[in-house]
């Protein structure tokens, strides 16, 4: 007898995504109780993912550093990853500067502004950012979800474990065992990913409504085209040049992580699935994926740079405010500082946008409009950022091998 062909996780996630969108469009006013149920299960799914993210990130980084064998090897991996993220962020920033101005994004658009009490993220100097890198209380870093401090703490303890050698073996045995426990829990949760994506996307579509989406379609369409053209050229090019694989093969191999990121709007929550795709589908060494992926979820700002540039330009043109190229450069540099260490969770960019809007001189009322489409923007941005994280693993692995 022929065995039934198993449906891939990518297909199941895509089906969940489509069904969630359909439910979000048809349920409001007809079956609101279904949206309440999906919101409940969506919250449970996201909490189950987040439960193990920070312990897993800490353990995987320490294990990755120690498996690299030396501080210099880990330094090469980290250095190349940071270099890649800086290069791609610069390319994304250039796109954000040029394209919105070229197409006059937002000109002739009118919308009703709504007051909002969202507080802007505090704009800190580079010295303040560096000052806050070292966690004075590592436990608080885990509790507050400060990914950047968790990364630094993991790297410090990993380097210390390498330095003391054999005496660190009991600690590393514990780290490896606990890492396996984290992965096992996350693997079980991953089985529910198609249902989780369905439950998280339906309330989002229902809350925004087709009217809001259509009224701001110009900005959203331009934004999504820029997102995925950038991803295909830059990340597909990385896969072609360094991974010796076609862009289509690369994107097909990492599609489960991309769809999960799109549905959940959380790059941090996608780390386990990204790691699985990197190691099983791209043949990335765990010592590389364990360091590069958590780092990318924290400091990779490619899509965020494009998003902020497009939205600031869109609202400025719609409000009749002129923004010079010099001011936009300042805004993008400010965005880089604001984005470093921002938790990779849904809605993480709202407070940053509030700060950037103030720098650009936009009226406070634009926040109400931006919030109404933030999740729709965030879905695409998170997806592209995760694609960038995985492209970085390909680049780092091949460059370190050479």
Short mmCIF file of C-alpha atoms in Angstrom, two decimals, residues 212-394:
data_model
loop_
_atom_site.label_atom_id
_atom_site.label_comp_id
_atom_site.label_asym_id
_atom_site.label_seq_id
_atom_site.Cartn_x
_atom_site.Cartn_y
_atom_site.Cartn_z
CA UNK A 212 -8.58 50.66 7.54
CA UNK A 213 -6.48 48.39 5.35
CA UNK A 214 -7.93 49.82 2.12
CA UNK A 215 -7.68 53.46 3.25
CA UNK A 216 -3.95 53.08 3.87
CA UNK A 217 -3.37 50.62 1.03
CA UNK A 218 -0.93 52.92 -0.78
CA UNK A 219 1.56 52.91 2.08
CA UNK A 220 1.10 49.22 2.89
CA UNK A 221 1.50 48.04 -0.72
CA UNK A 222 4.62 50.17 -1.27
CA UNK A 223 6.03 49.02 2.06
CA UNK A 224 5.51 45.32 1.35
CA UNK A 225 6.96 45.58 -2.16
CA UNK A 226 10.06 47.27 -0.72
CA UNK A 227 10.31 44.63 2.03
CA UNK A 228 10.31 41.61 -0.22
CA UNK A 229 12.27 43.06 -3.15
CA UNK A 230 14.97 43.96 -0.61
CA UNK A 231 14.80 40.46 0.92
CA UNK A 232 15.00 38.72 -2.45
CA UNK A 233 17.94 40.78 -3.69
CA UNK A 234 20.01 41.04 -0.49
CA UNK A 235 19.19 37.80 1.33
CA UNK A 236 18.66 35.75 -1.85
CA UNK A 237 21.96 37.16 -3.12
CA UNK A 238 23.69 36.11 0.10
CA UNK A 239 22.36 32.56 -0.30
CA UNK A 240 23.49 32.48 -3.94
CA UNK A 241 26.97 33.91 -3.40
CA UNK A 242 27.90 32.28 -0.08
CA UNK A 243 25.55 29.31 0.23
CA UNK A 244 25.75 28.32 -3.46
CA UNK A 245 21.99 27.78 -3.55
CA UNK A 246 19.26 29.49 -5.53
CA UNK A 247 17.20 32.16 -3.73
CA UNK A 248 14.08 30.04 -4.26
CA UNK A 249 15.68 27.04 -2.57
CA UNK A 250 16.86 29.23 0.31
CA UNK A 251 13.47 30.83 0.91
CA UNK A 252 11.75 27.45 0.57
CA UNK A 253 14.03 25.98 3.24
CA UNK A 254 13.25 28.71 5.76
CA UNK A 255 9.58 29.29 4.93
CA UNK A 256 8.25 27.77 8.20
CA UNK A 257 10.17 30.36 10.25
CA UNK A 258 9.13 33.18 7.89
CA UNK A 259 5.43 32.31 8.08
CA UNK A 260 5.61 31.93 11.86
CA UNK A 261 7.24 35.35 12.15
CA UNK A 262 4.59 36.86 9.86
CA UNK A 263 1.73 35.39 11.89
CA UNK A 264 3.09 36.06 15.39
CA UNK A 265 4.91 39.40 14.77
CA UNK A 266 7.66 38.17 17.12
CA UNK A 267 11.24 37.54 16.02
CA UNK A 268 12.14 36.34 19.52
CA UNK A 269 9.32 33.78 19.53
CA UNK A 270 10.52 32.56 16.12
CA UNK A 271 14.09 31.82 17.25
CA UNK A 272 13.42 28.11 17.99
CA UNK A 273 11.87 27.53 14.56
CA UNK A 274 14.60 29.61 12.87
CA UNK A 275 17.24 27.49 14.61
CA UNK A 276 15.53 24.30 13.44
CA UNK A 277 15.35 25.55 9.84
CA UNK A 278 18.98 26.70 9.90
CA UNK A 279 20.40 23.45 11.25
CA UNK A 280 18.12 20.94 9.50
CA UNK A 281 17.39 22.63 6.16
CA UNK A 282 20.46 24.84 5.63
CA UNK A 283 23.02 22.59 7.36
CA UNK A 284 24.22 25.42 9.60
CA UNK A 285 26.48 24.41 12.49
CA UNK A 286 24.79 24.83 15.92
CA UNK A 287 27.75 26.89 17.16
CA UNK A 288 26.89 29.46 14.45
CA UNK A 289 23.10 29.42 14.69
CA UNK A 290 23.18 29.56 18.52
CA UNK A 291 25.07 32.85 18.40
CA UNK A 292 23.87 34.55 15.20
CA UNK A 293 20.10 34.03 15.51
CA UNK A 294 19.61 35.49 19.03
CA UNK A 295 21.96 38.33 18.06
CA UNK A 296 19.94 38.99 14.91
CA UNK A 297 16.65 39.00 16.84
CA UNK A 298 18.14 41.78 18.97
CA UNK A 299 20.14 44.01 16.60
CA UNK A 300 18.97 43.23 13.04
CA UNK A 301 17.10 46.38 12.01
CA UNK A 302 16.84 46.04 8.21
CA UNK A 303 13.06 45.91 7.91
CA UNK A 304 12.58 48.33 10.80
CA UNK A 305 14.72 50.91 8.97
CA UNK A 306 12.57 50.54 5.84
CA UNK A 307 9.34 50.60 7.88
CA UNK A 308 10.20 53.76 9.82
CA UNK A 309 11.42 55.60 6.71
CA UNK A 310 8.26 54.76 4.77
CA UNK A 311 5.86 55.61 7.60
CA UNK A 312 7.56 58.88 8.57
CA UNK A 313 7.62 59.98 4.89
CA UNK A 314 4.00 58.87 4.36
CA UNK A 315 2.63 60.78 7.36
CA UNK A 316 4.80 63.84 6.65
CA UNK A 317 3.53 64.09 3.07
CA UNK A 318 -0.07 63.44 4.15
CA UNK A 319 0.22 66.24 6.73
CA UNK A 320 2.00 68.62 4.32
CA UNK A 321 5.29 68.59 6.29
CA UNK A 322 8.58 68.77 4.41
CA UNK A 323 11.34 66.47 5.68
CA UNK A 324 14.82 67.10 4.34
CA UNK A 325 17.26 64.31 3.49
CA UNK A 326 19.47 65.50 6.37
CA UNK A 327 16.62 65.19 8.88
CA UNK A 328 15.73 61.73 7.53
CA UNK A 329 19.34 60.61 8.04
CA UNK A 330 19.09 61.82 11.65
CA UNK A 331 15.81 59.91 12.02
CA UNK A 332 17.35 56.69 10.68
CA UNK A 333 20.40 57.01 12.96
CA UNK A 334 18.05 57.64 15.87
CA UNK A 335 16.05 54.58 14.87
CA UNK A 336 19.19 52.44 15.02
CA UNK A 337 19.79 53.49 18.63
CA UNK A 338 16.15 53.04 19.59
CA UNK A 339 15.96 49.60 17.99
CA UNK A 340 19.01 48.06 19.65
CA UNK A 341 17.79 45.85 22.46
CA UNK A 342 14.10 46.48 21.75
CA UNK A 343 12.28 43.21 22.54
CA UNK A 344 11.36 41.25 19.42
CA UNK A 345 7.69 41.10 20.38
CA UNK A 346 4.46 42.36 18.78
CA UNK A 347 4.06 46.13 19.07
CA UNK A 348 7.70 46.71 19.99
CA UNK A 349 8.04 49.48 17.37
CA UNK A 350 5.14 51.66 18.53
CA UNK A 351 7.04 53.58 21.21
CA UNK A 352 10.03 53.96 18.88
CA UNK A 353 7.78 55.43 16.18
CA UNK A 354 6.42 57.92 18.73
CA UNK A 355 9.97 59.15 19.40
CA UNK A 356 10.85 59.35 15.71
CA UNK A 357 7.59 61.15 14.88
CA UNK A 358 8.46 63.78 17.49
CA UNK A 359 11.93 64.23 15.95
CA UNK A 360 10.31 64.65 12.51
CA UNK A 361 7.87 67.23 13.90
CA UNK A 362 4.73 65.24 13.07
CA UNK A 363 1.49 66.04 14.94
CA UNK A 364 0.72 63.74 17.88
CA UNK A 365 -2.51 62.63 16.21
CA UNK A 366 -0.65 60.50 13.64
CA UNK A 367 0.01 57.96 16.40
CA UNK A 368 -3.64 56.95 16.46
CA UNK A 369 -3.53 56.17 12.73
CA UNK A 370 -0.16 54.41 12.94
CA UNK A 371 -1.33 52.20 15.81
CA UNK A 372 -4.29 51.08 13.69
CA UNK A 373 -1.93 49.60 11.07
CA UNK A 374 1.11 48.88 13.24
CA UNK A 375 0.50 45.14 13.40
CA UNK A 376 -0.01 44.93 9.63
CA UNK A 377 3.34 46.71 9.16
CA UNK A 378 4.98 44.70 11.94
CA UNK A 379 3.98 41.37 10.35
CA UNK A 380 5.97 42.07 7.19
CA UNK A 381 8.88 43.68 9.05
CA UNK A 382 9.26 40.76 11.47
CA UNK A 383 9.13 38.26 8.62
CA UNK A 384 11.87 40.11 6.71
CA UNK A 385 14.04 40.49 9.82
CA UNK A 386 13.86 36.72 10.42
CA UNK A 387 14.81 36.10 6.77
CA UNK A 388 17.80 38.38 7.35
CA UNK A 389 18.82 36.51 10.51
CA UNK A 390 18.84 33.22 8.60
CA UNK A 391 20.72 34.72 5.64
CA UNK A 392 23.31 35.92 8.15
CA UNK A 393 23.86 32.34 9.39
CA UNK A 394 24.65 31.28 5.80
#
